[in-house]
Each structure stands twice: as C-alpha cells, then as structure tokens.
C-alpha cells in the first residue's frame, strides 16, 4: 500500500480485495456498522451466515439483532471485543459461533477496522466474516492428538524417549527426566555423550542405538545405568527404529523398565533354592515338593534311606497309593481340605508303605504356596518317621498320664504336691496368684499362709478330702489369697485330684485359675441387675401414673362433653320456667300471698337448677369467660369478709400474700367462685373447727419438675393455695375429686359439682389444679394460673353493688328471633311487659324481612343456636343492612360463634339462658345505652 494514496483510492482498493476474497470463497460475508447511528448493513452472504432472512441484506439493522444470533456462550466475549475495538480504534479480529439457517452453529472469524474522526471518536466499523469451521476442527483434532500423545508418554512406566538419526533426544517422559537428572529444556536436542558423565557408558548406549537404526530391527536388551545421585540400576530396554511417512529410518524410539528389584529377587531365589537343596540333603526327613500344575512330586534322598524307595520323582497318585488303605481316604480328604480353602498349613499322621511292604508310622507336614490370586501352585513338606518316637512315647506313658490329670482341670496355673517328700511344685503363674516372685522357692507353708483367713478352713478340708484314700474326693474350691509380697487379695479357682499307690496318696495335682476379674464382674452384674430391677419398677410406676392420668383426662373430657350438652338442654327448658314465673309474680303481686309463696318456691327451685347447669358448663369449659388482668393478692384480700362469713366462727382464716406477686389473666367473678368453693369444701372437711390458709405466691417450674408439680408444663405461674388441717383424702378419693356429682358428703349436703366447677374454670383459663392430701393430715389444693407477661393494671375485686330498680323501655321496637316457640313467646311477653314494642320471628329469613319492612327496629334480640343460619350470621347480615342496629344475643350453650377459646368476643352482648325479667330489663337497657 502506498502511503500517499488518497482515502478514496484506498477504499476502492480494499473493496476490490474483498470482492476477490468473496469470489475465492475465503470470505462468507461483509458488513458496515455506522457506529454513531448504531445501524448495521450486511450483505446477503453474511445474512445467511447469521440465519437471517435474505431480504434483510442491504437494510440497516441494530447491532443487538446480530449479537442475538451468536452462541449464548460467546455473546459476552463478542460484546467485550467490540467494546475494546471501539475504545482503541484500528484493527479488530475475533472468533465466535453463529447460528445458520439450519439452526446449527459454525465457527467464524470476524475481521474489521474501526474508523475514527478527527477527534478520535469511532464513526464507522467495516469488516468481513471468514468461515473457520474446518480450521477449528483440525486444530481441535491436532490438540487432542498432541494431548493424547503427551498423556501416553507421561503415563508410560519407566523411561520413554525418541532420538533423531544423530542420537539427539527429541522427546522424553518423566522417567527420562529422573534418569538424566535435568529438566527437559536442558536435555532436549542433546546426545548421550553430552549428558552422561561416564564416557564409556555413553559410547555403549550410542553404539547400540546406531546398530538398531542401521539394521532397522527392534532389539530388547538389559543395560546397566548410573543415576546422577550415584545409584546403579538395571534396565530392560526395548529399542526400535523411528521411520518417516516413506518408511525411511529417521531416528529411534525406546522404552526402559527398571528391573533392579527383579534381578535381585532372581538372585535371592537362586540362593534360596541352593539352601533348600543343601537342607534337603542334610535332614533325615523325607522332603517332598508337589507341583500342582502337573501333579509331579520331587523327593530328597531320605525316601531311599528311610523307606527303601529308590526314586527321586513320583506322581502325587503314587504317594496316595502307598498310604495304608485304612488311612488313605482320611489323609486325602484332609490335605485337599487345606488346598481348597485359604489355609496354608497341613499336618497328619498315617501309615506309609515301605519298599519291603511293611508300614511305618509317619508325621507328615506340608505348606501350600499360592500365587497373588490365591491359587495353589506348589506344596512343600517333610515326612518324619515316627517308629522310634512311638517306642519312646510308651516309656513316657506314666508321665503323660500325670500331665493329663493336671491339664484336664485347667490351663492356667499348675500345682503338684508331693506328699511323700513334703514338696510343693509351683510354676511362675501359680506363684503370681499368691503374690510370690517367680524365682522364690515355695513350700506347703506358703500355700496355707497365703490363703485368706476366712477361706483357710474350707480350703484345707477340701485338700484333705482329696488326699484321703477312703474318700478320694475331687479337689474343687474357690478361695481368696493374700499376696505374700504385695498384699493384694485375689480370687482363685482350684481343681485337682490325688494319685494313689494302693491305699496311699502319694501326690495331689491340679490347676489353679485366677478368677478375680470374674468375681468383680459377677458383683458388678449383681449390682447392675438390682439397679435395673429398681429402674424397671420405677419406669413401670411412672408409665402406670401417666396412663392413669391419660385415662382420667379422657374421662373428664368425655364427661365434660356430656354435661355441656345436658346443660344446654336444661337452660332452654329453664328459660321457659323462670321467665314466665317472673311475669306471673308481677301480675299476682301481693294480692294472693299463697300464690306468691308458691311462685317464689318455684322460682327458687328453678334458680337452683340454673346454678346447677352453670356449674356443669363451668366443668365442661363451655361457659363464656370475660378475662381481665387480675391481682390475686387484691382479690383474696377483698374476699376476706365474705370468706369469714362463709366459714363460721369455728374456722380460723389465715391469708399469706406474696410480695411483688405477678399478675394473671382470668375472669374475676369465676376466680372468686373458685376460691369460695375451695374454702367451703375445706370448711366441710373440718366439722369440729380448724385452720384454713389461703396463700398466694410466684411459681416458676423447670423442665424437670418434682412429683408435686408432675404433669404441669414448665413456665411461670401465679399459685393460689387453699390448705386446711381437716380429715384429708385417700388416694382413691383424690382420683375422683374432680368428677361431676362425686361427693363424700351425706345426701342433701352437696351436689358434687364444687370441685368440678373449679377444675373446668382452671382448665378453661389455661391453668392447672393439683390436690395434695393424706388421711388425717389435711388437704391442700393448688391452683396454677399462667403469669401475665404484659405490665397492666390488675382489675380490682368485684365490688358489692346495690341492686337498682328494674329499668323500663321507652316503646323502642325490638325484634325477637328464636326457634323455640316457648322461649320466643316468653320473650315477647316479657319485652311487652317492660314497655317495648315487639316483633317476632322463628328464624333468620323472617327476621330479615321484618328488618327491611320496619326501619324503626332499635335492637335485635336473637338466639345463637338456630338451624340453617345461626344468630351470629343473622346479626352480621342485619348490621350489613343496618350498621347502627344494636344486638343482644341469648343462648343456653356457650360453645358457639360468640366464644373463642372460652372468651366472649369483643363488643358482643350476651345474656345466658335462663334469665329473669330483671336481668333481661337491665341487659336491654345496657345494650341500648351503649355507643355503636
């Protein structure tokens, strides 16, 4: 290129070069990118390379549309390369993959140049695309081949190398580097003469290499080599000519394996075989070597000298055939049992036939030699002639009999008492049992003095019985020894028997076994068994207690469900009794004294029935509670006068109030009833008078609470205890105390619902109640109420209110809804009597029609439990239509939509069935006067 050429001239020449490249197929497309406008113009070939519609060729496209056609793994690199080219200007080359029309990706190389204006800002970016798919594939194949070759060479054991025709090293692996002692960059291209310090060794190696290259034939030879650190080794080398594509020898390739250890092993093997040959010649045993692969057996000369067979090699079958027929099957089975298993040693006694036909008793021993896989290869053994030994054994029969007597008794410490010479024979182990050193001489005196004083008499008697010719008893005793030198007490179990000559005992022999560890273990086992029995009894007792508690809980829950349903029905029935009686009393007035008396009697009986159902609801935890923060100290103090009045003069009341008592969250009125019920129960348990203590305290129970608090979850509680010193309760009575209608009082003196009401209220308040009592020791009832964590002002005790006059209505219109005709009619009559205008409905549908037709209805008085649509749902719909409408609910059953977790919903007004006329008038006035 001429530097003086104008830009237009250079552009025309570049365009001509591009057209020529396109025609030759080197370039698959061209582009021009207007950087300032971000508009890219491509030709048809490039559009096809990017898988674009051919109609887009020549049109202007945004660069991002082209980048999106690039392989996702290459997009980030492409964007970075373009950004770098724009920043520095000038030449740009980058490789990446694009997706073609057929959806496959191909490698391309983009080459271009960034053109800048006078201020150095990029303005144009022309370039071309070159298809490099084949080049990339060849490069990958080349790299893989090189990597494979390099990995193969490095992984090959020993030394691997290649040399050129002049002996210069072309390549070498790690073994070559270790052999030469230099890094590859220092020995590649150099000859053995230049690298090895031993000129003679170098000349010999190069001469061998030259011979292989000149002959063109491979050779394998052993070479002695020297390492740079002075070590000498033997290598098994394989050398072959290196040929070019035409088959001409251009060098040499070679491998070498270190066989130094193998050479040493071969030398040791030759040495061992020589020793084996000399030993076989020197021994008197018949040595045999059995090769498993061909069944041949090689014998030493003793086969001739001992048994007369002039042979040095036989078959295994020959040996089997010369075993006595009575022993043959046994020996054959025994030796093959060892061969077929993973064992190696075999021995056996049998009779072997000599050359003259007689049999010799032999002891044969052999060892199986196996390869690395465990397959038997050889078996080498020695056959010992036992003929002479058998004769010697007969002579030693008496001594062996004595030994047999001793070993039958045990295998630890041996003892031998020679009564004829008053001698005692103890080995080292027996002396140790008596705390005597091994080298010290012992006598029978050491034996008797070493026995524990408490065991000496019985042990001595047992020894005398064993030595008595008349009794000849078995000596079998356990005794303690006191160490003569160390003072240690040990337990010993000894067994033995006497040896007699005629009517005289000459020796007593036996064994002694130290059993100290066993005795200690027995004692520990006994202790563990006793402890285990105790723990099992405790566990059974605890499980029984838990099962009893579970059954009691299930029973109370079932009874609660039953009593709740009964109370509901009673309340509905009592509502139609008490209310009409109230109306009747108003109409009769004081004109008819007898009728007034009868009505009062009926009302009193109905109220007592209502109180009974209220207690049933309390027990079943189905009464609506209105809990508030409570200071139990203030509550108990406020009840003092009431309690004194209820207890009478014979009972002395004592209150113990804790300082800084926590607050709890409970219904004040119901909690007062709990304390009063417990006080009255305590009074009845002290007919002759006594002391009643009401105590408050803070109580924190850990996870491992004591038996007194068993079954109560860990946490903080306010504890109210009511204790008396009365007659107390038996465990059977305590187990039933909370059952409804259970009482120990005489008929007519109690309903049996006092403690049941206490139990229901405490449980409904998330608390717990426990009774601690014993006959003749009084009773303590503990009430645990959860601590209120929030800091709030506790509610005072309920004040004593003066009953105000019964309020009357002001002709407000009240809508009465109740599905019970009798209750509905009483409500109509009562409200009319009280001065209200009344509309009535037997269900929600009729009630809503009245509401729509009478906008002057001031209050909705509805039962809660009704079929299809209940009172709460009716009230919600009525208030949706009439937001300002006042609502008063009534029910004889609290488990409904108005109560959650036993607590009356906020803002809900409720009057329970049965109710009196006075209660209804007061409640109506309160609801009508309350803000919306």
Coordinates of C-alpha atoms in Angstrom, one line a residue, residues 7-380:
X7 CA -8.6 7.6 1.3
X8 CA -10.9 7.1 -1.6
X9 CA -8.2 5.3 -3.5
X10 CA -7.5 3.0 -0.5
X11 CA -11.3 2.3 -0.1
X12 CA -11.7 1.3 -3.7
X13 CA -8.7 -1.0 -3.4
X14 CA -10.0 -2.6 -0.2
X15 CA -13.4 -3.2 -1.9
X16 CA -11.6 -4.8 -4.8
X17 CA -9.7 -7.1 -2.4
X18 CA -12.9 -8.1 -0.6
X19 CA -14.7 -8.9 -3.9
X20 CA -11.7 -11.1 -4.9
X21 CA -11.8 -12.9 -1.5
X22 CA -15.5 -13.4 -1.8
X23 CA -15.1 -14.9 -5.2
X24 CA -12.4 -17.3 -3.9
X25 CA -14.7 -18.4 -1.0
X26 CA -12.4 -17.2 1.8
X27 CA -14.9 -14.6 3.0
X28 CA -18.5 -15.5 3.6
X29 CA -19.9 -12.0 4.1
X30 CA -19.2 -8.3 4.7
X31 CA -20.7 -5.6 7.0
X32 CA -20.5 -2.0 7.7
X33 CA -21.6 -0.5 11.0
X34 CA -22.5 3.1 11.3
X35 CA -21.4 3.5 15.0
X36 CA -22.9 6.9 15.6
X37 CA -26.4 5.8 14.4
X38 CA -26.0 2.1 15.6
X39 CA -27.1 0.9 12.1
X40 CA -25.5 -2.2 10.7
X41 CA -25.6 -3.0 6.9
X42 CA -24.8 -6.6 5.8
X43 CA -24.7 -8.4 2.5
X44 CA -26.7 -11.4 1.6
X45 CA -23.9 -13.9 2.4
X46 CA -23.5 -12.6 5.9
X47 CA -27.3 -12.5 6.5
X48 CA -27.3 -16.2 5.6
X49 CA -24.4 -17.0 7.9
X50 CA -26.4 -15.4 10.7
X51 CA -29.6 -17.3 9.8
X52 CA -31.4 -14.0 8.8
X53 CA -34.0 -13.5 6.1
X54 CA -32.2 -12.8 2.8
X55 CA -34.5 -9.7 2.4
X56 CA -32.7 -8.0 5.3
X57 CA -29.4 -7.9 3.2
X58 CA -28.6 -4.3 2.4
X59 CA -31.0 -2.9 5.0
X60 CA -30.0 -1.2 8.2
X61 CA -30.2 -3.3 11.4
X62 CA -29.3 -2.6 15.0
X63 CA -26.1 -4.4 16.2
X64 CA -28.0 -6.2 19.0
X65 CA -30.1 -8.1 16.4
X66 CA -26.9 -9.6 15.1
X67 CA -25.5 -10.3 18.5
X68 CA -28.6 -12.3 19.4
X69 CA -27.7 -14.8 16.6
X70 CA -24.4 -15.6 18.3
X71 CA -24.0 -18.6 20.5
X72 CA -25.0 -17.7 24.1
X73 CA -21.7 -18.8 25.5
X74 CA -19.9 -16.4 23.0
X75 CA -22.1 -13.3 23.3
X76 CA -20.3 -11.8 26.4
X77 CA -16.9 -12.2 24.7
X78 CA -18.1 -10.7 21.5
X79 CA -19.5 -7.7 23.2
X80 CA -16.3 -7.2 25.2
X81 CA -14.2 -7.5 22.0
X82 CA -16.3 -4.9 20.1
X83 CA -16.2 -2.5 23.1
X84 CA -12.4 -2.9 23.2
X85 CA -12.1 -2.2 19.5
X86 CA -14.3 0.9 19.7
X87 CA -12.2 2.2 22.6
X88 CA -8.7 1.8 21.0
X89 CA -9.7 2.0 17.3
X90 CA -7.9 0.3 14.4
X91 CA -7.8 -3.4 13.6
X92 CA -10.3 -5.9 15.0
X93 CA -10.3 -9.7 14.9
X94 CA -12.5 -12.0 17.0
X95 CA -13.7 -15.6 16.7
X96 CA -17.2 -16.9 17.8
X97 CA -20.1 -19.2 16.8
X98 CA -23.1 -18.1 14.8
X99 CA -26.4 -19.9 14.2
X100 CA -27.1 -20.5 10.5
X101 CA -30.4 -21.1 8.6
X102 CA -30.4 -24.8 9.5
X103 CA -30.2 -23.9 13.3
X104 CA -26.6 -25.3 13.8
X105 CA -23.7 -23.2 15.0
X106 CA -20.4 -22.7 13.0
X107 CA -17.2 -21.1 13.9
X108 CA -16.4 -17.8 12.1
X109 CA -13.7 -15.2 12.4
X110 CA -14.7 -11.5 12.1
X111 CA -12.0 -9.1 10.9
X112 CA -12.5 -5.4 10.5
X113 CA -11.3 -1.9 11.3
X114 CA -12.7 0.9 13.5
X115 CA -12.6 4.2 11.7
X116 CA -12.4 7.4 13.8
X117 CA -13.0 11.1 13.1
X118 CA -10.5 13.9 13.8
X119 CA -11.4 13.8 17.5
X120 CA -10.7 10.0 17.7
X121 CA -14.4 9.1 18.1
X122 CA -15.5 5.9 16.3
X123 CA -17.7 6.6 13.3
X124 CA -17.5 3.6 11.0
X125 CA -16.8 -0.1 11.5
X126 CA -16.5 -2.2 8.3
X127 CA -15.4 -5.8 8.3
X128 CA -15.7 -9.3 6.8
X129 CA -16.5 -12.8 8.1
X130 CA -14.3 -15.8 7.4
X131 CA -15.5 -19.4 7.8
X132 CA -13.0 -21.2 10.1
X133 CA -15.1 -24.3 11.0
X134 CA -12.7 -26.7 9.2
X135 CA -9.7 -25.0 10.7
X136 CA -11.1 -25.1 14.2
X137 CA -11.9 -28.8 13.8
X138 CA -8.3 -29.6 12.6
X139 CA -6.9 -27.5 15.4
X140 CA -9.0 -29.4 18.0
X141 CA -8.0 -32.8 16.4
X142 CA -4.4 -31.7 16.5
X143 CA -4.6 -30.6 20.1
X144 CA -6.4 -33.8 21.1
X145 CA -3.7 -35.9 19.3
X146 CA -0.9 -34.0 21.0
X147 CA -2.6 -34.2 24.4
X148 CA -3.1 -37.9 23.9
X149 CA 0.5 -38.5 22.9
X150 CA 1.7 -36.4 25.8
X151 CA -0.5 -38.2 28.3
X152 CA 0.5 -41.6 26.9
X153 CA 4.2 -40.8 27.1
X154 CA 3.9 -39.4 30.6
X155 CA 1.7 -42.3 31.8
X156 CA 4.1 -45.0 30.4
X157 CA 6.1 -46.7 33.2
X158 CA 9.9 -46.3 33.2
X159 CA 11.7 -44.3 30.6
X160 CA 10.2 -43.4 27.2
X161 CA 12.1 -41.3 24.7
X162 CA 12.8 -40.6 21.0
X163 CA 16.0 -39.6 19.3
X164 CA 16.9 -38.4 15.8
X165 CA 19.4 -40.0 13.4
X166 CA 22.3 -38.3 15.2
X167 CA 21.3 -39.5 18.6
X168 CA 19.8 -36.2 19.8
X169 CA 16.9 -36.6 22.2
X170 CA 13.6 -35.3 20.7
X171 CA 11.2 -36.2 23.5
X172 CA 11.3 -37.7 26.9
X173 CA 8.8 -38.5 29.7
X174 CA 9.1 -38.1 33.5
X175 CA 11.2 -41.2 33.8
X176 CA 13.7 -39.8 31.3
X177 CA 13.9 -36.6 33.3
X178 CA 14.6 -38.5 36.6
X179 CA 17.2 -40.7 34.9
X180 CA 19.1 -37.8 33.4
X181 CA 18.6 -35.5 36.4
X182 CA 17.9 -32.4 34.3
X183 CA 14.7 -30.6 33.2
X184 CA 13.6 -31.3 29.6
X185 CA 14.6 -28.0 28.3
X186 CA 18.2 -28.9 29.2
X187 CA 18.4 -32.3 27.6
X188 CA 16.1 -32.0 24.5
X189 CA 18.4 -31.7 21.5
X190 CA 21.5 -33.2 23.2
X191 CA 23.1 -36.7 22.9
X192 CA 24.1 -39.2 25.5
X193 CA 27.7 -38.2 25.1
X194 CA 26.8 -34.7 26.1
X195 CA 24.6 -35.7 29.0
X196 CA 26.3 -38.7 30.7
X197 CA 29.3 -38.3 32.9
X198 CA 30.6 -41.8 32.1
X199 CA 32.1 -41.7 28.5
X200 CA 32.2 -45.5 28.3
X201 CA 28.5 -45.9 29.2
X202 CA 27.5 -43.1 26.8
X203 CA 29.5 -44.7 23.9
X204 CA 28.0 -48.1 24.6
X205 CA 24.4 -46.7 24.5
X206 CA 25.0 -44.7 21.3
X207 CA 26.6 -47.7 19.7
X208 CA 23.5 -49.8 20.5
X209 CA 21.2 -47.0 19.2
X210 CA 23.2 -46.8 15.9
X211 CA 23.0 -50.6 15.4
X212 CA 19.2 -50.5 15.8
X213 CA 18.8 -47.6 13.4
X214 CA 21.3 -49.1 10.8
X215 CA 19.7 -52.6 10.9
X216 CA 16.1 -51.3 11.0
X217 CA 15.2 -54.0 13.5
X218 CA 13.9 -53.8 17.1
X219 CA 16.1 -55.1 20.0
X220 CA 15.5 -55.9 23.7
X221 CA 18.4 -55.9 26.0
X222 CA 19.5 -55.4 29.6
X223 CA 21.5 -52.3 30.3
X224 CA 23.4 -51.2 33.4
X225 CA 22.8 -47.5 34.1
X226 CA 24.0 -44.9 36.6
X227 CA 21.8 -42.2 38.1
X228 CA 23.2 -38.7 38.8
X229 CA 23.0 -39.4 42.6
X230 CA 25.3 -42.4 42.2
X231 CA 22.7 -45.2 42.2
X232 CA 23.2 -48.1 39.9
X233 CA 20.3 -49.9 38.3
X234 CA 19.4 -52.5 35.7
X235 CA 17.0 -51.6 32.9
X236 CA 15.2 -53.8 30.4
X237 CA 15.3 -51.7 27.3
X238 CA 13.3 -52.1 24.1
X239 CA 14.6 -50.0 21.1
X240 CA 13.0 -49.7 17.6
X241 CA 13.8 -47.6 14.5
X242 CA 11.7 -44.4 14.1
X243 CA 10.5 -44.1 10.5
X244 CA 9.0 -41.3 8.4
X245 CA 6.0 -41.4 6.2
X246 CA 8.1 -43.1 3.4
X247 CA 9.4 -45.8 5.8
X248 CA 12.9 -44.3 6.0
X249 CA 14.7 -44.6 9.3
X250 CA 14.9 -41.0 10.8
X251 CA 15.6 -41.9 14.4
X252 CA 15.0 -44.2 17.3
X253 CA 12.3 -44.7 19.9
X254 CA 12.9 -46.6 23.1
X255 CA 11.4 -47.7 26.4
X256 CA 13.2 -48.9 29.5
X257 CA 11.9 -50.6 32.7
X258 CA 13.8 -50.8 35.9
X259 CA 14.4 -54.5 36.7
X260 CA 16.8 -54.0 39.5
X261 CA 14.4 -55.5 42.1
X262 CA 13.6 -58.4 39.8
X263 CA 17.3 -59.1 39.2
X264 CA 17.8 -59.1 43.0
X265 CA 14.8 -61.3 43.5
X266 CA 16.1 -63.8 40.9
X267 CA 19.5 -63.9 42.7
X268 CA 17.7 -64.4 46.1
X269 CA 15.6 -67.1 44.5
X270 CA 18.7 -69.0 43.3
X271 CA 20.2 -68.6 46.7
X272 CA 17.1 -69.9 48.4
X273 CA 16.9 -72.9 46.0
X274 CA 20.5 -73.7 46.8
X275 CA 19.9 -73.5 50.5
X276 CA 16.8 -75.7 50.1
X277 CA 18.9 -78.3 48.2
X278 CA 21.5 -78.4 50.9
X279 CA 18.9 -78.5 53.7
X280 CA 17.1 -81.4 52.0
X281 CA 20.3 -83.3 51.8
X282 CA 21.2 -82.7 55.4
X283 CA 17.9 -83.6 57.1
X284 CA 16.7 -87.1 58.0
X285 CA 13.1 -86.3 56.9
X286 CA 11.7 -87.2 53.6
X287 CA 11.4 -83.8 51.9
X288 CA 8.8 -83.6 49.1
X289 CA 7.9 -80.9 46.6
X290 CA 4.5 -81.3 44.9
X291 CA 3.8 -79.2 41.7
X292 CA 0.1 -78.7 41.4
X293 CA 0.0 -77.9 37.6
X294 CA 1.4 -81.4 36.6
X295 CA 1.0 -83.5 39.7
X296 CA 4.7 -84.3 39.9
X297 CA 6.4 -84.8 43.3
X298 CA 10.2 -84.4 43.8
X299 CA 11.8 -86.3 46.8
X300 CA 15.1 -86.0 48.5
X301 CA 17.4 -88.9 49.3
X302 CA 15.6 -89.7 52.6
X303 CA 12.9 -91.5 50.6
X304 CA 15.6 -94.2 50.0
X305 CA 17.2 -94.2 53.4
X306 CA 14.0 -94.2 55.4
X307 CA 11.6 -96.2 53.3
X308 CA 13.7 -98.0 50.7
X309 CA 12.1 -96.4 47.6
X310 CA 14.9 -95.7 45.0
X311 CA 13.1 -92.8 43.5
X312 CA 13.6 -89.0 43.2
X313 CA 10.4 -88.1 41.4
X314 CA 6.9 -89.6 41.5
X315 CA 3.4 -88.6 40.9
X316 CA 1.0 -87.5 43.7
X317 CA -1.1 -90.6 43.0
X318 CA 1.9 -92.8 43.8
X319 CA 2.1 -91.2 47.2
X320 CA -1.6 -91.7 47.8
X321 CA -1.4 -95.4 46.7
X322 CA 1.4 -96.0 49.3
X323 CA -0.7 -94.8 52.3
X324 CA -2.3 -97.6 54.3
X325 CA -5.9 -98.3 52.9
X326 CA -7.4 -97.5 56.3
X327 CA -5.8 -94.1 56.4
X328 CA -5.9 -93.2 52.7
X329 CA -9.4 -91.6 52.4
X330 CA -8.9 -89.5 55.6
X331 CA -5.5 -88.2 54.5
X332 CA -6.7 -87.4 51.0
X333 CA -9.7 -85.5 52.4
X334 CA -7.6 -83.6 54.9
X335 CA -4.9 -82.4 52.6
X336 CA -7.4 -81.3 49.9
X337 CA -9.5 -79.5 52.5
X338 CA -6.4 -77.3 53.1
X339 CA -5.6 -76.9 49.4
X340 CA -9.2 -76.0 48.5
X341 CA -9.5 -73.4 51.3
X342 CA -7.4 -70.3 52.0
X343 CA -5.3 -72.1 54.6
X344 CA -1.7 -73.0 54.0
X345 CA -0.5 -75.5 56.7
X346 CA -1.4 -79.2 56.8
X347 CA -0.2 -82.0 59.0
X348 CA -1.3 -85.5 59.6
X349 CA -0.3 -88.9 60.9
X350 CA -0.7 -92.0 58.9
X351 CA 1.0 -95.3 57.9
X352 CA 3.2 -95.3 54.9
X353 CA 4.3 -98.4 53.0
X354 CA 8.0 -99.1 52.8
X355 CA 9.6 -100.8 49.7
X356 CA 9.6 -104.1 51.5
X357 CA 5.8 -103.9 52.0
X358 CA 5.8 -103.1 55.8
X359 CA 4.2 -99.8 57.1
X360 CA 5.9 -97.1 59.0
X361 CA 4.1 -94.6 61.2
X362 CA 4.9 -91.1 59.9
X363 CA 4.1 -87.5 60.8
X364 CA 3.7 -85.5 57.6
X365 CA 3.6 -81.7 57.4
X366 CA 3.2 -79.5 54.4
X367 CA 2.7 -75.9 53.4
X368 CA 0.7 -74.7 50.4
X369 CA 2.3 -72.0 48.2
X370 CA -0.2 -69.8 46.4
X371 CA 0.0 -67.0 43.7
X372 CA -1.2 -63.5 44.2
X373 CA -4.8 -64.6 43.3
X374 CA -4.7 -67.3 46.0
X375 CA -4.5 -70.2 43.5
X376 CA -2.3 -73.1 44.9
X377 CA 0.9 -73.6 42.9
X378 CA 3.1 -75.9 45.0
X379 CA 3.1 -77.8 48.3
X380 CA 6.3 -78.5 50.1

